[in-house]
CSV table of N, CA, C and O in Angstrom, one decimal:
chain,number,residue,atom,x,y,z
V,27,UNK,N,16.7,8.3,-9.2
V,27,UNK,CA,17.0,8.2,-10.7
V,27,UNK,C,15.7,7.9,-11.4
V,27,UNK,O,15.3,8.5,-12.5
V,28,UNK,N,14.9,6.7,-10.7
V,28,UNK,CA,13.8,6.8,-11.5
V,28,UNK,C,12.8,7.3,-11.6
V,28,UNK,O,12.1,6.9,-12.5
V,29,UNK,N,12.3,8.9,-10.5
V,29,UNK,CA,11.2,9.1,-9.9
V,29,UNK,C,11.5,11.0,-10.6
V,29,UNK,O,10.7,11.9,-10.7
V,30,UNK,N,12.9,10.8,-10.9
V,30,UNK,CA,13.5,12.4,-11.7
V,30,UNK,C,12.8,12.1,-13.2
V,30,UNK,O,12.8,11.1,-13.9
V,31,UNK,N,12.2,13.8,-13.4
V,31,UNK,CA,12.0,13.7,-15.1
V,31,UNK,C,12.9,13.8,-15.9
V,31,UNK,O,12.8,13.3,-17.0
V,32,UNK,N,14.1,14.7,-15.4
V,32,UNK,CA,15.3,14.7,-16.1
V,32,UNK,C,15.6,12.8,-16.9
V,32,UNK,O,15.7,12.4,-18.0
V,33,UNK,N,15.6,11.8,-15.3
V,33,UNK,CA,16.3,10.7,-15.8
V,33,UNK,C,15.3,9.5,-15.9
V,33,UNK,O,15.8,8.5,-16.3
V,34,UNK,N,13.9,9.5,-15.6
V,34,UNK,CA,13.4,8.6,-15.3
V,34,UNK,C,13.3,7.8,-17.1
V,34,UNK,O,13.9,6.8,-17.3
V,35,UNK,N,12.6,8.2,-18.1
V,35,UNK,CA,12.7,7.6,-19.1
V,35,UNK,C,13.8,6.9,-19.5
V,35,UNK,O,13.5,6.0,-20.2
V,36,UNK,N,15.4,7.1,-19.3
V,36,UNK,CA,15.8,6.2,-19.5
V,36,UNK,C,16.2,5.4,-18.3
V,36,UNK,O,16.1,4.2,-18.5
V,37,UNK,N,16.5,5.8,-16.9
V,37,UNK,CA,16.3,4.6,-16.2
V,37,UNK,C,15.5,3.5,-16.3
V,37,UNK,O,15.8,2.3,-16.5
V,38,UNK,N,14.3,4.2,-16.2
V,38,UNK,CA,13.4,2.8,-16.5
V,38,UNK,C,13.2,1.6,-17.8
V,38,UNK,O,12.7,0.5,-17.9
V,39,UNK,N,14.0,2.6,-18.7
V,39,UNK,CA,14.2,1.2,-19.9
V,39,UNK,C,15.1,0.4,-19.8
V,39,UNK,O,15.2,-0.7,-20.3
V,40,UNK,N,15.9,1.2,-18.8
V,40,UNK,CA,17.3,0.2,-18.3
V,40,UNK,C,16.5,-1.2,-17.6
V,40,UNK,O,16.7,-2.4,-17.9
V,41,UNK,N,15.6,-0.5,-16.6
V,41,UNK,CA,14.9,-1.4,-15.6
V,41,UNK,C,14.6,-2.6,-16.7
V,41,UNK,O,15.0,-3.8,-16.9
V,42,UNK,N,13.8,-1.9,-17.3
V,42,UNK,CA,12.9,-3.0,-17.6
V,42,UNK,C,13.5,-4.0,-18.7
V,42,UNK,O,13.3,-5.2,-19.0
V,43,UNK,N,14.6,-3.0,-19.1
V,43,UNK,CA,15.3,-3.8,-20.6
V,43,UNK,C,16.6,-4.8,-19.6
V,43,UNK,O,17.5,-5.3,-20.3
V,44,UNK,N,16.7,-5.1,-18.3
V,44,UNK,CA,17.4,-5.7,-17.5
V,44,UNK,C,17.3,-6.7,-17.4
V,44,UNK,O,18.3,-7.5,-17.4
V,45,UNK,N,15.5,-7.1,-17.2
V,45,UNK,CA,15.2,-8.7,-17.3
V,45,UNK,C,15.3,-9.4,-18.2
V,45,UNK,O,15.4,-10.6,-17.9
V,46,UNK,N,15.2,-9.1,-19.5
V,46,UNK,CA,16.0,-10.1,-20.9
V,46,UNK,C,17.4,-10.1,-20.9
V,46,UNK,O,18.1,-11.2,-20.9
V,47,UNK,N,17.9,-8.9,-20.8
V,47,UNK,CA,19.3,-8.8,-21.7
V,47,UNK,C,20.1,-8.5,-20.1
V,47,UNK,O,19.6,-8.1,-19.0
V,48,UNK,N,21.2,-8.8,-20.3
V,48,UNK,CA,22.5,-8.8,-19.2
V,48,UNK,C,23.1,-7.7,-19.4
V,48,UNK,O,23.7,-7.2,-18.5
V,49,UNK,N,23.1,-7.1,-20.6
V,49,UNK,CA,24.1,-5.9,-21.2
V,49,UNK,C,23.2,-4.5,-20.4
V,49,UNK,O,23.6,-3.6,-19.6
V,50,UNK,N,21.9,-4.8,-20.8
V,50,UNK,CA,20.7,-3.7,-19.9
V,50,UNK,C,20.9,-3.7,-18.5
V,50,UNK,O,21.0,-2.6,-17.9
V,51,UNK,N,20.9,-4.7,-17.7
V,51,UNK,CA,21.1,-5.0,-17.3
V,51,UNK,C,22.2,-4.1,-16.1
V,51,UNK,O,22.1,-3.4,-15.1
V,52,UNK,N,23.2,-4.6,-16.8
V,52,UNK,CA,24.7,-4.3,-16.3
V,52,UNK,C,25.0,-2.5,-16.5
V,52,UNK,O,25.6,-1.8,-15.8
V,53,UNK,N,24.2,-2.1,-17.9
V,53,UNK,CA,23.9,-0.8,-18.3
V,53,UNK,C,23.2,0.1,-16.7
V,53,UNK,O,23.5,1.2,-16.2
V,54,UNK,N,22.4,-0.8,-16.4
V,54,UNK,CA,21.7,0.5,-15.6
V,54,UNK,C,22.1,0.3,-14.1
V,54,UNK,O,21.9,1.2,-13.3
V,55,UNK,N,23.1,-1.5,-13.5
V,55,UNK,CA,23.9,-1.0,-12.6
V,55,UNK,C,25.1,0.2,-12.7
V,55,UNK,O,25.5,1.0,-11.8
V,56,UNK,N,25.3,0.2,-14.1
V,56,UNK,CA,26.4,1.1,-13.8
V,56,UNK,C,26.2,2.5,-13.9
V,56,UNK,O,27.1,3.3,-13.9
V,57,UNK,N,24.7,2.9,-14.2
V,57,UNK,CA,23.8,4.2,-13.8
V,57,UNK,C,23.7,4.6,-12.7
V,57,UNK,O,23.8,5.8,-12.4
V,58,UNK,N,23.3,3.3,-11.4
V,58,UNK,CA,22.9,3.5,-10.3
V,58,UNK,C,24.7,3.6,-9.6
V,58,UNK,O,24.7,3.9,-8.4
V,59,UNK,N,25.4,3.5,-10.0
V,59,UNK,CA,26.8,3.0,-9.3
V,59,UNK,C,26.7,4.9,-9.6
V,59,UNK,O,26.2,5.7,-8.8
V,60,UNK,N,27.0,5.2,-10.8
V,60,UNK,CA,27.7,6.7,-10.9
V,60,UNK,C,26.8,7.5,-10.6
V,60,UNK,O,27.3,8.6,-10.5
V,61,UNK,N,25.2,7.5,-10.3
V,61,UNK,CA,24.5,8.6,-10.1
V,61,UNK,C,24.4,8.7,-8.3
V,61,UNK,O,24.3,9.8,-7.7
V,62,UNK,N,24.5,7.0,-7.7
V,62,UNK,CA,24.0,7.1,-6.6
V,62,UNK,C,24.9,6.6,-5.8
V,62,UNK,O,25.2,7.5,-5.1
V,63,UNK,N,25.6,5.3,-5.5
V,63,UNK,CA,26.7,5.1,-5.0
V,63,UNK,C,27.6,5.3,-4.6
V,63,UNK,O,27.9,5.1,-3.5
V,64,UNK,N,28.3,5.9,-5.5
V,64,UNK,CA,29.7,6.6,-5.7
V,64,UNK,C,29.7,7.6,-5.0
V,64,UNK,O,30.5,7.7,-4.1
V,65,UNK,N,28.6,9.0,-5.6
V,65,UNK,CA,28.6,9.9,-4.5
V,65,UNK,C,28.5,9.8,-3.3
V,65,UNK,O,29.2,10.5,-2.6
V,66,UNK,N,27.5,8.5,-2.4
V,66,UNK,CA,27.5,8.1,-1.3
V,66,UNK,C,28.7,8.1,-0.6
V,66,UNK,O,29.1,8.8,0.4
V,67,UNK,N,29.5,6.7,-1.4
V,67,UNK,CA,30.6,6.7,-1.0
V,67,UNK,C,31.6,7.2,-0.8
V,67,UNK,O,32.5,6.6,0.0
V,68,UNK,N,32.0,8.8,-1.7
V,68,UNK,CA,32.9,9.5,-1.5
V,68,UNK,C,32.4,10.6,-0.1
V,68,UNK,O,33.2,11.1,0.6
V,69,UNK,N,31.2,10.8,0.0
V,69,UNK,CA,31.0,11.6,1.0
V,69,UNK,C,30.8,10.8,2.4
V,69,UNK,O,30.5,11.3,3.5
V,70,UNK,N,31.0,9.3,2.2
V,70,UNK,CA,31.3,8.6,3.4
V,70,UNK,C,32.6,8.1,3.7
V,70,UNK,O,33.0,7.7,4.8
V,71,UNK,N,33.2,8.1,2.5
V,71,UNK,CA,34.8,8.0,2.8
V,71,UNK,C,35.2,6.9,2.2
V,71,UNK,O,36.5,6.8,2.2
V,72,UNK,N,34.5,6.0,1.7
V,72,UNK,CA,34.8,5.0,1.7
V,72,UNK,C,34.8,4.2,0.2
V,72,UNK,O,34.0,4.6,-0.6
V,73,UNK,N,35.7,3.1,-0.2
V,73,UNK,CA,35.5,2.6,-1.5
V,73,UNK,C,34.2,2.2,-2.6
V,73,UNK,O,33.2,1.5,-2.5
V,74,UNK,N,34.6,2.9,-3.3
V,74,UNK,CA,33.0,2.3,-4.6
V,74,UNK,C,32.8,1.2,-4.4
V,74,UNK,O,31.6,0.9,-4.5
V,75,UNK,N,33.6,0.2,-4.2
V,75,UNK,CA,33.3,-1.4,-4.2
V,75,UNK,C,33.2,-2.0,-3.1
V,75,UNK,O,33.4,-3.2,-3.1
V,76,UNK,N,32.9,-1.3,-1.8
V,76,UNK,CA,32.7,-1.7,-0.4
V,76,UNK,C,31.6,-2.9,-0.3
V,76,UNK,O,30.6,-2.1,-0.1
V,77,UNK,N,31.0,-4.0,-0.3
V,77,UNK,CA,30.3,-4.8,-0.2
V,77,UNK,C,29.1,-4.0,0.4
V,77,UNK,O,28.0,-4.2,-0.1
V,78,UNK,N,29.2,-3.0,1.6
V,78,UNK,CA,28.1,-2.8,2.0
V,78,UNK,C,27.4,-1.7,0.6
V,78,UNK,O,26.3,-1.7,0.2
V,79,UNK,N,28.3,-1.0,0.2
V,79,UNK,CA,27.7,0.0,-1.1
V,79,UNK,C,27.1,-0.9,-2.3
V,79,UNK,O,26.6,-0.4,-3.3
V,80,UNK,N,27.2,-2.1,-2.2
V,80,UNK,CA,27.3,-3.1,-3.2
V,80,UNK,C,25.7,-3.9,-2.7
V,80,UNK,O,25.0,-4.4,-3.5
V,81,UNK,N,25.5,-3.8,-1.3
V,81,UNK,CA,24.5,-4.5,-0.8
V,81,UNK,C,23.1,-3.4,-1.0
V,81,UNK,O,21.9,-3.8,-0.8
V,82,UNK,N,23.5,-1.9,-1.4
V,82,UNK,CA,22.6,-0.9,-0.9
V,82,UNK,C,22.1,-0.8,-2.2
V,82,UNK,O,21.0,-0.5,-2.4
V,83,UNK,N,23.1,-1.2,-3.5
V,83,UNK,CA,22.6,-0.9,-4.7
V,83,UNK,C,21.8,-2.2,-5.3
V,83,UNK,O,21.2,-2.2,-6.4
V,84,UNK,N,21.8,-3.4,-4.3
V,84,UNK,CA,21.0,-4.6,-5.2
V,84,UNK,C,19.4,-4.0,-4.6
V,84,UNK,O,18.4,-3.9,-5.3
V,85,UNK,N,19.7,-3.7,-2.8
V,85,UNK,CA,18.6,-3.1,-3.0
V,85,UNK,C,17.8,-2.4,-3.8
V,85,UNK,O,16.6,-2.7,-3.9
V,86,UNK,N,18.6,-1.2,-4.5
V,86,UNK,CA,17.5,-0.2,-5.1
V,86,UNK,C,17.3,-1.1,-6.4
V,86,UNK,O,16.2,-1.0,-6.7
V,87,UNK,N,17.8,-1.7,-7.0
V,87,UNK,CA,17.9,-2.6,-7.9
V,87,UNK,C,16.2,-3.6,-7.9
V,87,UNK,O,15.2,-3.8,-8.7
V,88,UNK,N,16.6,-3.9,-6.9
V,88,UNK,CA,15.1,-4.7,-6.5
V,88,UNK,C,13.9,-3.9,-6.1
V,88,UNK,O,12.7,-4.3,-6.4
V,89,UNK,N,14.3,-2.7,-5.4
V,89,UNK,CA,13.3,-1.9,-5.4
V,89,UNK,C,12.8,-1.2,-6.9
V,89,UNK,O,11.6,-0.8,-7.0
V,90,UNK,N,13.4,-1.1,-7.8
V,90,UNK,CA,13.4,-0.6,-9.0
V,90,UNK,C,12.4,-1.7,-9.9
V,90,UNK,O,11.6,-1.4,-10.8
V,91,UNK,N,12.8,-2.7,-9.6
V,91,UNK,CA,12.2,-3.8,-10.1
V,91,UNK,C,10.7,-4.0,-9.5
V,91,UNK,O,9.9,-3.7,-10.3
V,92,UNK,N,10.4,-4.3,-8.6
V,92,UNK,CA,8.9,-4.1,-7.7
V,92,UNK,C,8.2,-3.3,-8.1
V,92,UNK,O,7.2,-3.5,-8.8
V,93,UNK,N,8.7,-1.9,-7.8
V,93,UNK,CA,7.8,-0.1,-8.1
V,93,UNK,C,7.5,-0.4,-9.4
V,93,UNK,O,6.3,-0.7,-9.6
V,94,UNK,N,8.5,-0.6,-10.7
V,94,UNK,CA,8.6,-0.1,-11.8
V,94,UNK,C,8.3,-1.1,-12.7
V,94,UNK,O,7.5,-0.8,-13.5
V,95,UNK,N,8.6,-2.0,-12.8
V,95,UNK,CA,8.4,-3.2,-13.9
V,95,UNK,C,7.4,-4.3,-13.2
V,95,UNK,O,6.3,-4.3,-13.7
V,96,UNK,N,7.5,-5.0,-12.1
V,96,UNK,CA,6.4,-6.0,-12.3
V,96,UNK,C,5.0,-5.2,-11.3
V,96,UNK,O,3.9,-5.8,-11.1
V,97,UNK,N,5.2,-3.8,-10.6
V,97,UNK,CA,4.1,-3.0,-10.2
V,97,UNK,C,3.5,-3.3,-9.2
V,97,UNK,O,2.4,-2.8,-8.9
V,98,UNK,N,4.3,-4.5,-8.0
V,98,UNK,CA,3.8,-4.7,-7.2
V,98,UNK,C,3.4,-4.1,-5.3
V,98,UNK,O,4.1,-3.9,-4.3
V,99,UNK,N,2.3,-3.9,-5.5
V,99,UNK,CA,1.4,-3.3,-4.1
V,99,UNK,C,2.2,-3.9,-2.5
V,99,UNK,O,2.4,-5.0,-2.2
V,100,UNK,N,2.6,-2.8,-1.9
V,100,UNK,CA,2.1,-1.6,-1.8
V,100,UNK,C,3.5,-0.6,-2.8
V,100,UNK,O,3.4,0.5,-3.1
V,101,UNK,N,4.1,-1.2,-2.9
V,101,UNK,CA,5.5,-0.4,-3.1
V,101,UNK,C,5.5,0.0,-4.7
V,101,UNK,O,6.6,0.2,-5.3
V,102,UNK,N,4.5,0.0,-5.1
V,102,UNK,CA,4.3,0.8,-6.4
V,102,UNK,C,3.9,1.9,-6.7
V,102,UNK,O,4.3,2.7,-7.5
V,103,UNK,N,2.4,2.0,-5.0
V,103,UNK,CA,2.0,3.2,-4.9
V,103,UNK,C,2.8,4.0,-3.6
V,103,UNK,O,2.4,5.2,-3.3
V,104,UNK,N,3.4,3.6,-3.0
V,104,UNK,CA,3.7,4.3,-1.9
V,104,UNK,C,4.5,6.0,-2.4
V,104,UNK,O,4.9,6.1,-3.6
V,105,UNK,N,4.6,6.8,-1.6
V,105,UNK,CA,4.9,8.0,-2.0
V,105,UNK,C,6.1,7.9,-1.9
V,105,UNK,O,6.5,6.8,-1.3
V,106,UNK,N,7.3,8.9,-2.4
V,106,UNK,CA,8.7,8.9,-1.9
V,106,UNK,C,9.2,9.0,-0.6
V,106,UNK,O,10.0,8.2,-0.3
V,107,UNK,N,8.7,10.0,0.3
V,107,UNK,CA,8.2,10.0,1.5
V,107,UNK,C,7.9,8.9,2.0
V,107,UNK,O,8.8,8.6,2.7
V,108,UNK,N,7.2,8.0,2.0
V,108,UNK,CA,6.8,6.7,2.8
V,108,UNK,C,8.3,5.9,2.4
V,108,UNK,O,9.1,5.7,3.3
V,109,UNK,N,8.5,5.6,1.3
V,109,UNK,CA,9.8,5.0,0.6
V,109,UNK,C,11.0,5.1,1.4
V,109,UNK,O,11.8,4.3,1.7
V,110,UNK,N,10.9,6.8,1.7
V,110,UNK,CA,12.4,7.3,2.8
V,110,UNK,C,12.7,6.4,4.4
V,110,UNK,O,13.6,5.8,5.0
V,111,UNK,N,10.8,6.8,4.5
V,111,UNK,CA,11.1,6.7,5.8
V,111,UNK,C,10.7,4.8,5.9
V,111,UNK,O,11.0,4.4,7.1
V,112,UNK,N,10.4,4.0,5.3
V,112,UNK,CA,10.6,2.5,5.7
V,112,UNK,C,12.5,2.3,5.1
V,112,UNK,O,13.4,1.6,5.6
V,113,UNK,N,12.6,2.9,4.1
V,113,UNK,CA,14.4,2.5,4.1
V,113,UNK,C,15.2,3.1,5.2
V,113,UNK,O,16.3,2.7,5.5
V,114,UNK,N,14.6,4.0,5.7
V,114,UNK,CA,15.7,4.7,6.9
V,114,UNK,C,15.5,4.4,7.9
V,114,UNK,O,16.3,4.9,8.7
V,115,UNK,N,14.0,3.2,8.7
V,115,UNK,CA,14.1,2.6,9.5
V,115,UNK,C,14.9,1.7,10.2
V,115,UNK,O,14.5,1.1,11.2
C-alpha cells in the first residue's frame, strides 16, 4: 500500500497523520484491514478478526511507521525484496 503509486500518497498521510490524531489513525488501520487483510484472510479461510490477522496488521503498522515516518536504518532503505524475504523467514 505504501510502496504503490496508485496508493502511496495517501497511505502515507494516513501514516503519518496516525501519530497525532486517533481518527488517522484508526483511518489507515482500516485501509490496511480492506486492502490487505481481508483479502488474506478470505483466501486463507478464515475470519477478518482472527487475532493472528490482527497480529500481522500491527506489524505492517509498525513497519509502516519505521520505513515511512520516523526513517529508521536499515529498514528505510532496504529494498522490497529484502523486506519479503526477512518477513517470510
Amino acid at each position: 500500500v505504501c510502496e504503490s503509486p496508485r496508493t502511496q500518497r495517501r497511505a502515507l498521510a494516513r501514516v503519518k497523520g496516525s501519530v497525532s490524531n486517533a481518527r488517522a489513525g484508526k483511518a489507515f488501520y482500516a485501509m490496511v484491514n480492506r486492502l490487505v487483510l481481508n483479502p488474506v484472510a478470505r483466501g486463507m479461510g478464515i475470519g477478518s478478526s482472527a487475532v493472528r490477522l490482527e497480529l500481522v496488521g500491527s506489524q505492517l503498522l509498525g513497519l509502516a511507521m519505521l520505513r515511512y515516518v520516523l526513517k529508521v536504518e536499515p529498514m528505510a532503505s532496504l529494498s522490497i525484496d529484502e523486506l519479503k524475504k526477512y518477513f517470510s523467514a
